[in-house]
Amino acid sequence: MSEPAYAIGVDFGTESGRVVLLDLEQAQDVATSVLRYPSAVIDQKLPSTGERLPHDYALQDPDDWLRVLERGIPEVLKESRVDAAQVVGLGIDFTSCTVLPTTGDGTALCTLEQWRERKQAWPKLWKHHAAQPVADRLNEVALERGEDFLARYGGRISSEWYFPKLIEVWLEDREVYDAADRYIEATDWIVWWLTGAECRQTATAGFKAMWSPEEGLPPTDYFTSAYPGFDKPGEKLGENFVPLGSRAGTLRAEVAKKLKLSESTAVAVGNVDAWVSLPGVGVEDPGTYVIVIGTSICDMIVHPEETRLPGITGVVKDGILPGMYGYEAGQAAVGDMLAWFVEKLAQDPDSYGQLEKAAARLAPGETGLVALDWWNGNRTILADADLTGAIFGLTLQTTRAEIYRALLESIAFGSRRIMDNFEEHGLVLSEIVACGGIAERSPLMMQLLADTSGRPVHVPEVNEIPARGAALFGAVAAGVFDDIRSAIEATRPKKVRTYEPDLEAKKTYDRVYEIYRTLYEFLGRSDARLLHELKWIGTERRGS
Amino acid sequence: MSEPAYAIGVDFGTESGRVVLLDLEQAQDVATSVLRYPSAVIDQKLPSTGERLPHDYALQDPDDWLRVLERGIPEVLKESRVDAAQVVGLGIDFTSCTVLPTTGDGTALCTLEQWRERKQAWPKLWKHHAAQPVADRLNEVALERGEDFLARYGGRISSEWYFPKLIEVWLEDREVYDAADRYIEATDWIVWWLTGAECRQTATAGFKAMWSPEEGLPPTDYFTSAYPGFDKPGEKLGENFVPLGSRAGTLRAEVAKKLKLSESTAVAVGNVDAWVSLPGVGVEDPGTYVIVIGTSICDMIVHPEETRLPGITGVVKDGILPGMYGYEAGQAAVGDMLAWFVEKLAQDPDSYGQLEKAAARLAPGETGLVALDWWNGNRTILADADLTGAIFGLTLQTTRAEIYRALLESIAFGSRRIMDNFEEHGLVLSEIVACGGIAERSPLMMQLLADTSGRPVHVPEVNEIPARGAALFGAVAAGVFDDIRSAIEATRPKKVRTYEPDLEAKKTYDRVYEIYRTLYEFLGRSDARLLHELKWIGTERRGS
């Protein structure tokens, strides 16, 4: 690189978007802009009509997303005084599966007068859960028919995915369904808007739309068995997908002008927020376990071979890094469980720091407690949303700090359980790289991950990890690097905080983990009906 | 009764003593005096030397007890202006097993210069737990030898009882042991002090000293098998016991003068705080289950026949009411578990009322939670001090009030489990009478007892129930009534608040109870090692 080159990464989160300008030579962010979405998560009322939304709805407004680009990109340019000509590439990442219906030219249906008042015309955010009955039906029929594709998803598909959300439209509002030429991931829609080229990638098709390069979609008669009449499953999804790391095109003239960028800026195909963390933190190795730990946990590994194993979110070719099989797993409640403790139980939102300090003073095993971190169900390896949390070992002497530590330990045990599952199926994991809000804020949590798993935990000290990863894909699209692996090697964070496992602590935690695992199997598997029934009684009686 | 007659009852509790003057014709208390013990529970330092006491010690000062009599009795006379001549009887009740070594004339060893500095010379309070290793050894040997007496105690003796405490003296300080002519229940010691007559009763001998009218003590070679050399087990206990309801004698001249009572005042044999609640609340029926619910729960029933059943504290002839078999059971943590929640977890000691109100607004089953109330182990039916508490069903929506209600429900389920155990062994229970602090303060707790068990719960609205019961025994000793049954019939409380079971609630609770009972069996019996191991790891690591 003779001239200093820059790339922009844009990370579209749940509540806001973040734009980062990355100096590719220094591998250093030089400016950042954060924009909250004015409508944030639409879960109460439809903005166009004021209609009250049903329970479990979560929509978004596509204008909020475009605003992030239109305001955020000029802002980072202005702040950094970097010349637009030096910005060679642009990459984005988005929450997923966030999907919307569009016309054939890529216009979001909900932005058209004709469809604006129909709730099924609006984008459904990843955490829109109203399609749970559809997912239940699809799982039931897949099991009955012994559908092979289920094995790629640990035996179960989620209500958050593409087809439950699409079939919900088909069931609830056939006119909207018919008017939509496409039903598309938001990440691909943004790239379409930027470049004018509809360019969907294989990764979300694989992780969220049950597609695979070898087998395509599940057979049509699987869908019609579940929903007679739903006989063109691929008509809104399309058939041509390109792998992550591809170039989608360059900016449309009109867009380049709005964003104050050059028309020659290369744009990468769309990506997903969790996945771009791997390049963001500099990971490309099969033996490294990446944990994105915030409200919940997303775990990722890449491996040159495919292993089908139960209890994962999915395994997809080119799914996280091109050329590798990407594996995803996760825990459903993490930061939000700690927030529950601090806000709802202790009723002292300022007590995080004090609790972390007091909990850190305790010795491993000293709490006499063990917890199952199922406050929001279990994502992997049980894939059971109706499980609930539990705490064992309470005495008259138990303190707040002890319970807080037990919750942190339950997160660590949950992670170990997932890693055990990978290793039991031959995927060896030698070390952990952690990022996300809790990785930055809780050294105790990081030490516990190391002590319970016996593996070193590395926390790279870089800012805006997802946006940074997205920018690297933009740089690859621009040809600054040959491929994403070269980009990762060239920009790997130099400053890393490492938590080495304490082997004495590990010995104690091995004993507690044996107890944890027995309780996990009993309440999560052999007698899961106990927690299910308890939850159902609660739901039923709350309604009464 | 031509002349108005009065009796005094004195209730010796853990922290204070209460003196009540009872008008026998009106069945109404006319004056009360409460005196805190200046030394309260001695568990930190021996008063005579400042020596730091070992963990699990709990001693008392006998002078504190005498102060209750010497100040409290003149006070109630003065306050009520009742003439001493009208006070015909005096009865006392005491915590048990609270025991002390004395000389042959009844002088407490710890009041003598020579022995004052020796901690084994001091009275051991019921909750002195330092003799746990002795109790473990006695249980182990009893099981090995297949000792028949164990069946009277649900299969297990407690570290709180007579022989563990006595053998602890024998092991720790042989000189004190040799100097003690007697090792005697405090209740009997007070009566000795009042009357000059050593007059032990059968009830504590039966419930706490493994004695029975038919079989006497366990065989000497049982004791020597456990502790070679401990070959005169009965030498400090004596051999002559009289049943509850007997008259011990009248006041010594010197004592009568101090107490400002007449020398002719009849004194009943000593009694125990929980047991006197039965006459106090007017219960004499076999089908009535009496629950004294405060810090912990003591459950009592009387029955004309003896049934040996597992999982009770004991069954003793004449043990609660003369002429009946008395059965005792209980729960180890109740009020103190709620105090833990309010003080340690919520850190808001003023929130009881608010939590009770919010919890009462919830429907049965609505919490989605279930708890095992083992914060202080399980007294009956598992008799396992190493069990610990657990909460199941926690979600991100769970509130403080929901957890508080779940704790109340766990107390009710624990009671139902004990009642089920009685009924499964043929002891039919048709209704519940509740008394104690929580019976007065928590209408929700009472309703939950009714709703979970399907039985009406009666809460008599009378004051100072134990002291009232003790006074009735004093009245019997004075001949005002032929026996305690006549006294109960004549003075049964007229004002009673009744909580009828709600059958809809019962149906829901039956479903939750099924879940509770499965968890109870799993964690309390089939896999009790899980909670044991967890507690032991905690204890071990706290020391490290």
Short mmCIF file of C-alpha atoms in Angstrom, two decimals, chain B residues 364 405 412-413 416 444-457 499-510:
data_model
loop_
_atom_site.label_atom_id
_atom_site.label_comp_id
_atom_site.label_asym_id
_atom_site.label_seq_id
_atom_site.Cartn_x
_atom_site.Cartn_y
_atom_site.Cartn_z
CA PRO B 364 -51.85 -19.56 42.98
CA ARG B 405 -44.50 -15.83 47.60
CA ALA B 412 -46.70 -24.63 53.02
CA PHE B 413 -45.54 -27.48 50.75
CA ARG B 416 -48.08 -30.67 53.49
CA LEU B 444 -51.21 -15.05 53.30
CA MET B 445 -49.08 -17.76 54.92
CA MET B 446 -52.19 -19.08 56.72
CA GLN B 447 -54.25 -19.08 53.53
CA LEU B 448 -51.45 -20.95 51.75
CA LEU B 449 -51.39 -23.59 54.49
CA ALA B 450 -55.13 -24.04 53.95
CA ASP B 451 -54.97 -23.98 50.13
CA THR B 452 -52.05 -26.39 49.78
CA SER B 453 -53.30 -28.90 52.36
CA GLY B 454 -57.04 -28.60 51.73
CA ARG B 455 -57.67 -28.26 55.48
CA PRO B 456 -59.10 -25.30 57.40
CA VAL B 457 -56.53 -23.37 59.42
CA TYR B 499 -58.87 -19.70 56.86
CA GLU B 500 -60.97 -22.03 54.73
CA PRO B 501 -59.24 -23.80 51.84
CA ASP B 502 -60.08 -22.47 48.37
CA LEU B 503 -60.72 -25.57 46.29
CA GLU B 504 -59.74 -23.94 42.98
CA ALA B 505 -56.43 -22.89 44.50
CA LYS B 506 -56.00 -26.39 45.90
CA LYS B 507 -56.31 -27.85 42.40
CA THR B 508 -53.53 -25.62 41.07
CA TYR B 509 -51.36 -26.28 44.10
CA ASP B 510 -51.83 -30.02 43.68
#
